[in-house]
């Protein structure tokens, strides 16, 4: 049986790999191995996701941990090269745009192992974002480019990628969301937090451009504090953000805002139970822009740009930047009943992973379907 090697590294990877893993397992045509690089680690940033998503724990752990970009990427490359030489996969499948993604892609490509990139073609146009560099590099060397939305195809064609390598499969993150939603809604998360369905907001912040600069972070926290005086805001805090709040001495802004409910990072199901019943989402996360669009919940993106324009053109997302006055004004507009209505983009239908599983099986000769008609 031909073998697919999947890589997970950071939090947003788990919910992308899980449905692909399940769809391939259901078909029984390929064997699979899952490698965790350890870019994210610990119970709340990693372990809980495997049980929440209903997939086995990874087969191999590389334990690279946190480090500078160069060091983290290099550590993954060194360890992953050994894994690929031992495991001899017939296809390496990477997802998203984190450092583990680009490191694994470089290793697979140099060992001449076919490389598939799930979530290909997304572009923010902002090369100051580390993820944008990762996306550009991975898409340049991947053999199969699986896009979540048609803008991905347009970007890749513009960059000269051969059209036969590009397959519009839809959004795997939404597969996970639809599979998990009922279980998430059964959790007592809202009661535990003392909040009521439709009467609270959710916020996440972790981008270096937002949290590493004390002025930007202070401004955003001030705006959130103001919004939380009208609507309680649940704010699960990423470790990077927690560290910066302490280092920048911003705790007093939070102490002054009892409606801003800071919590530790949450597991997948708990977080989904929160987001799916919220009135408003404010975030700098890419995945959450997509999830709010699929849930039809108004989202304010606290960045100057997005690599996911479909969430703005079709969905419920608005790019508001980081100016506290604008953030506050846009949030108040929503609370005044002027929310943006969106619709769900094409192929965000819960079947993206099935399309990917068929493509992989066909590519590896385990199934005979025309590659172009499989997606
Ligand atoms: C990474 C990804 C980003 C993704 C985000 C999701 C890259 C370049 N960035 O950013 O695209 O949106 O994950 O969360 O790959 N830390 C912990 N525990 C952990 C992980 C990190 O305490 O499990 C702390 C460490 O102090 C670390 C810092 O958080 O230095 C940042 O972690 P890192 O993995 O470098 O990047 P993220 O900001 O999480």
Short mmCIF file of C-alpha atoms and ligand atoms in Angstrom, two decimals:
data_model
loop_
_atom_site.label_atom_id
_atom_site.label_comp_id
_atom_site.label_asym_id
_atom_site.label_seq_id
_atom_site.Cartn_x
_atom_site.Cartn_y
_atom_site.Cartn_z
CA UNK A 1 0.00 0.00 0.00
CA UNK A 2 1.30 3.48 -0.86
CA UNK A 3 2.00 5.70 2.16
CA UNK A 4 1.01 9.31 2.90
CA UNK A 5 2.95 11.22 5.56
CA UNK A 6 1.04 14.07 7.24
CA UNK A 7 2.68 16.80 9.28
CA UNK A 8 1.21 18.82 12.11
CA UNK A 9 3.13 21.46 14.01
CA UNK A 10 1.01 24.28 15.31
CA UNK A 11 -2.54 24.65 16.57
CA UNK A 12 -4.21 25.60 13.27
CA UNK A 13 -2.83 22.46 11.59
CA UNK A 14 -4.69 19.86 13.63
CA UNK A 15 -8.19 20.64 12.37
CA UNK A 16 -6.96 20.61 8.78
CA UNK A 17 -5.21 17.24 8.96
CA UNK A 18 -7.95 15.47 10.98
CA UNK A 19 -10.64 15.27 8.25
CA UNK A 20 -8.09 14.29 5.58
CA UNK A 21 -6.75 11.54 7.83
CA UNK A 22 -10.28 10.24 8.44
CA UNK A 23 -11.29 10.35 4.76
CA UNK A 24 -8.17 8.45 3.69
CA UNK A 25 -8.69 5.87 6.48
CA UNK A 26 -12.32 5.33 5.40
CA UNK A 27 -11.27 4.51 1.84
CA UNK A 28 -8.64 2.00 3.00
CA UNK A 29 -6.55 2.50 -0.15
CA UNK A 30 -3.47 4.15 1.38
CA UNK A 31 -1.51 3.81 4.62
CA UNK A 32 -0.80 6.92 6.71
CA UNK A 33 1.67 8.22 9.24
CA UNK A 34 1.23 11.44 11.24
CA UNK A 35 4.28 13.36 12.45
CA UNK A 36 3.99 16.12 15.09
CA UNK A 37 6.90 18.54 14.92
CA UNK A 38 6.24 19.94 18.41
CA UNK A 39 6.18 23.60 17.24
CA UNK A 40 3.24 23.90 19.63
CA UNK A 41 3.23 21.73 22.73
CA UNK A 42 1.49 21.02 26.02
CA UNK A 43 -2.08 20.09 26.89
CA UNK A 44 -3.91 23.23 25.70
CA UNK A 45 -1.86 24.07 22.60
CA UNK A 46 -1.68 20.49 21.35
CA UNK A 47 -2.83 17.33 23.19
CA UNK A 48 -6.51 18.24 23.63
CA UNK A 49 -6.98 18.65 19.88
CA UNK A 50 -6.42 15.00 19.03
CA UNK A 51 -9.14 13.77 21.38
CA UNK A 52 -11.43 16.66 20.38
CA UNK A 53 -11.03 15.90 16.69
CA UNK A 54 -11.39 12.14 17.07
CA UNK A 55 -8.08 11.14 15.51
CA UNK A 56 -5.28 9.02 17.01
CA UNK A 57 -2.29 10.73 18.64
CA UNK A 58 0.55 11.34 16.17
CA UNK A 59 2.78 8.36 15.36
CA UNK A 60 5.99 10.34 15.74
CA UNK A 61 7.00 13.41 17.75
CA UNK A 62 9.95 15.62 16.81
CA UNK A 63 9.75 17.87 19.93
CA UNK A 64 11.30 20.93 18.28
CA UNK A 65 9.59 23.45 20.60
CA UNK A 66 9.78 27.26 20.40
CA UNK A 67 12.77 29.10 18.92
CA UNK A 68 13.62 31.83 16.41
CA UNK A 69 12.26 31.33 12.90
CA UNK A 70 15.58 30.09 11.53
CA UNK A 71 16.23 27.76 14.43
CA UNK A 72 12.71 26.34 14.58
CA UNK A 73 12.59 25.78 10.81
CA UNK A 74 16.06 24.21 10.81
CA UNK A 75 15.24 21.89 13.71
CA UNK A 76 12.16 20.62 11.90
CA UNK A 77 14.18 20.10 8.71
CA UNK A 78 16.92 18.11 10.41
CA UNK A 79 14.48 15.83 12.24
CA UNK A 80 12.08 15.52 9.31
CA UNK A 81 14.81 14.45 6.90
CA UNK A 82 15.56 11.46 9.11
CA UNK A 83 11.86 10.63 9.38
CA UNK A 84 11.36 10.76 5.61
CA UNK A 85 14.40 8.58 4.97
CA UNK A 86 13.14 6.00 7.48
CA UNK A 87 9.44 6.14 6.61
CA UNK A 88 9.88 6.38 2.84
CA UNK A 89 6.47 7.97 2.19
CA UNK A 90 5.09 8.06 -1.36
CA UNK A 91 3.50 11.45 -0.74
CA UNK A 92 4.07 14.14 1.89
CA UNK A 93 0.99 16.22 2.72
CA UNK A 94 1.45 19.60 4.40
CA UNK A 95 -1.25 22.04 5.47
CA UNK A 96 -1.39 25.79 6.05
CA UNK A 97 1.51 28.20 6.37
CA UNK A 98 3.39 27.69 9.63
CA UNK A 99 7.13 27.11 10.00
CA UNK A 100 6.61 23.33 10.25
CA UNK A 101 4.86 23.45 6.87
CA UNK A 102 7.68 25.15 5.00
CA UNK A 103 10.40 23.10 6.73
CA UNK A 104 8.73 19.81 5.82
CA UNK A 105 8.05 20.96 2.26
CA UNK A 106 11.73 21.77 1.70
CA UNK A 107 12.81 18.37 3.03
CA UNK A 108 10.29 16.37 0.97
CA UNK A 109 11.02 18.30 -2.16
CA UNK A 110 14.80 17.82 -1.91
CA UNK A 111 14.32 14.09 -1.31
CA UNK A 112 12.17 14.02 -4.49
CA UNK A 113 9.11 12.88 -2.57
CA UNK A 114 5.88 14.20 -4.14
CA UNK A 115 4.53 17.08 -2.07
CA UNK A 116 0.90 18.14 -1.63
CA UNK A 117 -0.03 21.51 -0.11
CA UNK A 118 -3.48 21.83 1.42
CA UNK A 119 -4.64 25.46 1.59
CA UNK A 120 -2.50 26.50 -1.36
CA UNK A 121 -2.68 29.84 -3.15
CA UNK A 122 -3.66 32.12 -0.25
CA UNK A 123 -1.85 35.47 -0.38
CA UNK A 124 -2.02 38.50 1.88
CA UNK A 125 0.44 40.40 -0.33
CA UNK A 126 2.28 41.35 2.87
CA UNK A 127 5.77 39.86 2.99
CA UNK A 128 6.34 41.17 6.51
CA UNK A 129 4.15 38.28 7.67
CA UNK A 130 6.26 35.16 8.22
CA UNK A 131 3.35 33.03 6.98
CA UNK A 132 3.34 34.82 3.61
CA UNK A 133 6.95 33.78 3.01
CA UNK A 134 6.08 30.22 4.00
CA UNK A 135 3.12 30.17 1.58
CA UNK A 136 5.17 31.48 -1.33
CA UNK A 137 7.95 28.93 -0.81
CA UNK A 138 5.68 25.92 -0.31
CA UNK A 139 3.51 26.70 -3.34
CA UNK A 140 6.59 27.14 -5.51
CA UNK A 141 7.82 23.59 -4.82
CA UNK A 142 4.58 21.60 -4.28
CA UNK A 143 3.45 19.04 -6.85
CA UNK A 144 -0.23 19.09 -5.90
CA UNK A 145 -1.75 22.44 -4.89
CA UNK A 146 -5.13 22.12 -3.21
CA UNK A 147 -6.95 25.42 -2.93
CA UNK A 148 -9.77 26.36 -0.53
CA UNK A 149 -11.27 29.12 -2.70
CA UNK A 150 -11.03 30.30 -6.32
CA UNK A 151 -8.81 33.28 -5.41
CA UNK A 152 -6.15 30.68 -4.58
CA UNK A 153 -6.29 29.34 -8.14
CA UNK A 154 -6.06 32.87 -9.56
CA UNK A 155 -2.99 33.69 -7.43
CA UNK A 156 -1.21 30.48 -8.39
CA UNK A 157 -1.90 30.86 -12.10
CA UNK A 158 -0.64 34.46 -11.92
CA UNK A 159 2.57 33.17 -10.34
CA UNK A 160 3.04 30.74 -13.23
CA UNK A 161 2.03 27.46 -11.57
CA UNK A 162 0.99 24.81 -14.10
CA UNK A 163 -2.82 24.56 -14.04
CA UNK A 164 -2.72 20.75 -13.95
CA UNK A 165 -1.19 20.92 -10.48
CA UNK A 166 -3.96 23.12 -9.06
CA UNK A 167 -7.15 21.60 -7.65
CA UNK A 168 -9.95 23.64 -6.06
CA UNK A 169 -11.08 21.24 -3.33
CA UNK A 170 -12.72 23.59 -0.81
CA UNK A 171 -11.99 24.26 2.83
CA UNK A 172 -10.94 21.36 5.07
CA UNK A 173 -11.18 23.45 8.22
CA UNK A 174 -14.92 23.70 7.61
CA UNK A 175 -15.09 19.89 7.33
CA UNK A 176 -13.79 19.66 10.91
CA UNK A 177 -16.14 22.36 12.08
CA UNK A 178 -19.23 20.70 10.65
CA UNK A 179 -18.18 17.31 12.05
CA UNK A 180 -17.65 18.73 15.54
CA UNK A 181 -20.42 21.29 15.84
CA UNK A 182 -23.12 19.13 17.48
CA UNK A 183 -20.70 17.83 20.11
CA UNK A 184 -19.47 21.37 20.76
CA UNK A 185 -23.00 22.68 21.29
CA UNK A 186 -23.63 20.01 23.94
CA UNK A 187 -20.77 21.31 26.13
CA UNK A 188 -21.56 23.49 29.19
CA UNK A 189 -18.96 26.11 28.14
CA UNK A 190 -21.33 29.09 28.24
CA UNK A 191 -22.77 28.23 31.67
CA UNK A 192 -19.25 27.73 33.01
CA UNK A 193 -18.27 31.20 31.82
CA UNK A 194 -21.53 32.77 33.06
CA UNK A 195 -22.53 34.03 29.61
CA UNK A 196 -25.64 33.67 27.46
CA UNK A 197 -26.04 32.57 23.83
CA UNK A 198 -25.87 35.53 21.42
CA UNK A 199 -24.96 37.98 24.18
CA UNK A 200 -21.17 37.92 24.19
CA UNK A 201 -18.21 38.40 21.87
CA UNK A 202 -15.07 36.32 21.34
CA UNK A 203 -11.61 37.73 20.73
CA UNK A 204 -8.26 36.18 19.82
CA UNK A 205 -4.95 37.93 19.17
CA UNK A 206 -1.59 36.38 18.46
CA UNK A 207 0.01 37.87 15.32
CA UNK A 208 3.49 39.29 16.05
CA UNK A 209 2.50 42.54 14.26
CA UNK A 210 -0.31 42.99 16.82
CA UNK A 211 1.13 41.65 20.03
CA UNK A 212 4.88 42.30 19.85
CA UNK A 213 4.50 46.09 19.59
CA UNK A 214 3.37 47.55 22.96
CA UNK A 215 1.64 50.51 21.28
CA UNK A 216 -0.46 48.34 18.96
CA UNK A 217 -1.24 45.78 21.67
CA UNK A 218 -2.11 48.50 24.20
CA UNK A 219 -4.41 50.22 21.69
CA UNK A 220 -6.21 46.98 20.83
CA UNK A 221 -6.65 46.00 24.49
CA UNK A 222 -8.03 49.50 25.20
CA UNK A 223 -10.58 49.13 22.36
CA UNK A 224 -11.55 45.65 23.57
CA UNK A 225 -11.99 47.00 27.10
CA UNK A 226 -14.37 49.67 25.75
CA UNK A 227 -16.41 47.15 23.75
CA UNK A 228 -16.57 44.85 26.79
CA UNK A 229 -18.41 47.58 28.70
CA UNK A 230 -21.35 46.98 26.32
CA UNK A 231 -20.91 43.25 25.61
CA UNK A 232 -18.87 40.71 27.58
CA UNK A 233 -15.88 39.56 25.53
CA UNK A 234 -14.29 36.14 26.09
CA UNK A 235 -10.58 36.34 25.29
CA UNK A 236 -8.64 33.04 25.37
CA UNK A 237 -5.05 34.25 25.46
CA UNK A 238 -2.33 32.73 23.26
CA UNK A 239 0.99 32.14 25.12
CA UNK A 240 2.79 34.72 22.95
CA UNK A 241 0.16 37.33 23.81
CA UNK A 242 0.17 36.45 27.52
CA UNK A 243 3.93 36.95 27.62
CA UNK A 244 3.72 40.34 25.89
CA UNK A 245 0.90 41.63 28.15
CA UNK A 246 3.14 40.91 31.14
CA UNK A 247 6.32 42.29 29.57
CA UNK A 248 4.63 45.50 28.35
CA UNK A 249 2.96 46.17 31.73
CA UNK A 250 -0.54 46.19 30.20
CA UNK A 251 -2.29 44.36 33.02
CA UNK A 252 -3.87 47.59 34.40
CA UNK A 253 -5.86 48.04 31.13
CA UNK A 254 -7.37 44.61 31.75
CA UNK A 255 -7.96 45.12 35.47
CA UNK A 256 -10.11 48.09 34.53
CA UNK A 257 -12.37 45.96 32.29
CA UNK A 258 -14.35 43.33 34.20
CA UNK A 259 -16.33 42.45 31.05
CA UNK A 260 -13.17 41.31 29.30
CA UNK A 261 -12.91 37.67 30.33
CA UNK A 262 -9.33 36.47 29.88
CA UNK A 263 -8.91 32.70 29.80
CA UNK A 264 -6.23 30.13 29.03
CA UNK A 265 -6.22 28.80 25.43
CA UNK A 266 -9.21 26.47 24.90
CA UNK A 267 -9.53 23.08 23.23
CA UNK A 268 -11.17 22.77 19.82
CA UNK A 269 -14.65 21.76 20.97
CA UNK A 270 -14.84 24.28 23.80
CA UNK A 271 -13.71 27.06 21.50
CA UNK A 272 -16.20 26.04 18.81
CA UNK A 273 -19.00 26.04 21.34
CA UNK A 274 -18.05 29.64 22.13
CA UNK A 275 -17.62 30.93 18.59
CA UNK A 276 -20.71 29.27 17.17
CA UNK A 277 -23.01 31.00 19.67
CA UNK A 278 -21.34 34.42 19.76
CA UNK A 279 -22.78 37.77 18.68
CA UNK A 280 -19.44 39.05 17.40
CA UNK A 281 -15.92 37.73 16.73
CA UNK A 282 -12.81 39.93 16.77
CA UNK A 283 -9.58 38.30 15.68
CA UNK A 284 -6.28 38.36 13.85
CA UNK A 285 -6.43 34.61 13.14
CA UNK A 286 -6.82 33.33 9.59
CA UNK A 287 -8.80 30.25 10.55
CA UNK A 288 -11.28 32.18 12.64
CA UNK A 289 -12.07 34.50 9.73
CA UNK A 290 -13.10 31.36 7.82
CA UNK A 291 -15.00 29.77 10.68
CA UNK A 292 -17.02 32.93 11.35
CA UNK A 293 -17.92 33.12 7.66
CA UNK A 294 -19.10 29.51 7.70
CA UNK A 295 -21.05 30.16 10.92
CA UNK A 296 -22.55 33.41 9.57
CA UNK A 297 -21.32 35.37 12.60
CA UNK A 298 -20.01 38.94 12.13
CA UNK A 299 -16.22 39.04 12.27
CA UNK A 300 -13.93 42.05 12.64
CA UNK A 301 -10.41 41.24 11.51
CA UNK A 302 -7.84 43.21 13.47
CA UNK A 303 -5.29 43.39 10.65
CA UNK A 304 -4.63 45.62 7.65
CA UNK A 305 -5.04 42.80 5.13
CA UNK A 306 -6.15 39.20 4.74
CA UNK A 307 -4.97 36.21 2.74
CA UNK A 308 -8.58 35.03 2.83
CA UNK A 309 -10.41 37.70 0.76
CA UNK A 310 -13.36 35.38 0.14
CA UNK A 311 -14.39 35.86 3.78
CA UNK A 312 -14.79 39.58 3.02
CA UNK A 313 -16.19 39.36 -0.52
CA UNK A 314 -18.68 36.59 0.24
CA UNK A 315 -18.67 36.09 4.01
CA UNK A 316 -19.35 38.06 7.17
CA UNK A 317 -15.82 39.39 7.66
CA UNK A 318 -14.70 43.05 7.72
CA UNK A 319 -11.05 44.11 7.75
CA UNK A 320 -10.81 46.89 10.31
CA UNK A 321 -7.07 47.23 11.00
CA UNK A 322 -5.70 48.05 14.41
CA UNK A 323 -6.66 51.69 14.97
CA UNK A 324 -8.57 51.58 18.30
CA UNK A 325 -11.08 54.22 17.21
CA UNK A 326 -12.07 52.26 14.10
CA UNK A 327 -12.17 48.94 15.98
CA UNK A 328 -14.47 50.42 18.61
CA UNK A 329 -16.72 52.11 16.00
CA UNK A 330 -17.11 48.94 13.89
CA UNK A 331 -17.88 46.84 16.96
CA UNK A 332 -20.50 49.34 18.12
CA UNK A 333 -22.10 49.34 14.64
CA UNK A 334 -22.61 45.59 14.98
CA UNK A 335 -23.98 45.96 18.50
CA UNK A 336 -26.37 48.59 17.12
CA UNK A 337 -27.79 45.90 14.80
CA UNK A 338 -25.92 46.85 11.62
CA UNK A 339 -24.10 43.57 11.01
CA UNK A 340 -22.84 42.47 7.65
CA UNK A 341 -24.74 39.54 6.14
CA UNK A 342 -22.67 36.95 4.30
CA UNK A 343 -23.11 33.61 2.62
CA UNK A 344 -21.09 30.41 2.66
CA UNK A 345 -18.47 30.16 -0.12
CA UNK A 346 -18.55 27.35 -2.70
CA UNK A 347 -17.17 23.97 -1.64
CA UNK A 348 -17.16 24.91 2.05
CA UNK A 349 -19.53 22.00 2.32
CA UNK A 350 -17.83 19.51 4.63
CA UNK A 351 -16.54 17.39 1.74
CA UNK A 352 -13.16 18.97 1.00
CA UNK A 353 -11.24 16.15 2.70
CA UNK A 354 -13.09 13.53 0.65
CA UNK A 355 -12.02 15.31 -2.51
CA UNK A 356 -8.44 15.40 -1.24
CA UNK A 357 -8.47 11.70 -0.29
CA UNK A 358 -9.65 10.81 -3.81
CA UNK A 359 -7.01 13.02 -5.37
CA UNK A 360 -4.22 11.46 -3.31
CA UNK A 361 -5.41 7.93 -4.12
CA UNK A 362 -5.60 8.76 -7.81
CA UNK A 363 -2.25 10.51 -7.84
CA UNK A 364 -0.62 7.50 -6.20
CA UNK A 365 -2.32 5.07 -8.57
CA UNK A 366 -4.49 3.45 -5.87
CA UNK A 367 -7.68 4.61 -7.58
CA UNK A 368 -8.37 5.31 -11.23
CA UNK A 369 -10.27 8.54 -11.62
CA UNK A 370 -9.38 11.44 -13.86
CA UNK A 371 -7.38 13.75 -11.54
CA UNK A 372 -9.19 16.84 -12.74
CA UNK A 373 -12.65 15.40 -12.21
CA UNK A 374 -11.78 14.16 -8.70
CA UNK A 375 -11.72 17.75 -7.38
C1 LIG B 1 2.39 30.07 15.03
C2 LIG B 1 2.39 30.27 13.51
C3 LIG B 1 1.20 31.13 13.12
C4 LIG B 1 -0.09 30.54 13.64
C5 LIG B 1 0.03 30.37 15.14
C6 LIG B 1 -1.22 29.75 15.73
C7 LIG B 1 4.55 30.40 12.34
C8 LIG B 1 5.51 31.31 11.69
N1 LIG B 1 3.59 30.98 13.07
O1 LIG B 1 2.58 31.34 15.64
O2 LIG B 1 1.12 31.17 11.70
O3 LIG B 1 -1.15 31.39 13.31
O4 LIG B 1 1.15 29.51 15.42
O5 LIG B 1 -1.14 29.69 17.12
O6 LIG B 1 4.68 29.20 12.21
N2 LIG B 1 4.46 29.13 23.04
C9 LIG B 1 4.05 28.42 24.13
N3 LIG B 1 3.47 27.19 23.94
C10 LIG B 1 3.31 26.67 22.70
C11 LIG B 1 3.76 27.41 21.59
C12 LIG B 1 4.31 28.62 21.77
O7 LIG B 1 4.17 28.85 25.26
O8 LIG B 1 2.79 25.56 22.59
C13 LIG B 1 5.03 30.48 23.21
C14 LIG B 1 6.52 30.54 23.16
O9 LIG B 1 6.94 31.50 24.05
C15 LIG B 1 6.81 31.00 21.74
C16 LIG B 1 5.61 31.87 21.42
O10 LIG B 1 4.54 31.30 22.16
O11 LIG B 1 8.01 31.68 21.65
C17 LIG B 1 5.26 31.91 19.97
O12 LIG B 1 5.13 30.60 19.43
P1 LIG B 1 5.52 30.25 17.90
O13 LIG B 1 5.25 28.82 17.62
O14 LIG B 1 6.87 30.80 17.59
O15 LIG B 1 4.56 31.13 17.02
P2 LIG B 1 3.03 31.48 17.18
O16 LIG B 1 2.95 32.91 17.54
O17 LIG B 1 2.30 30.49 18.00
#
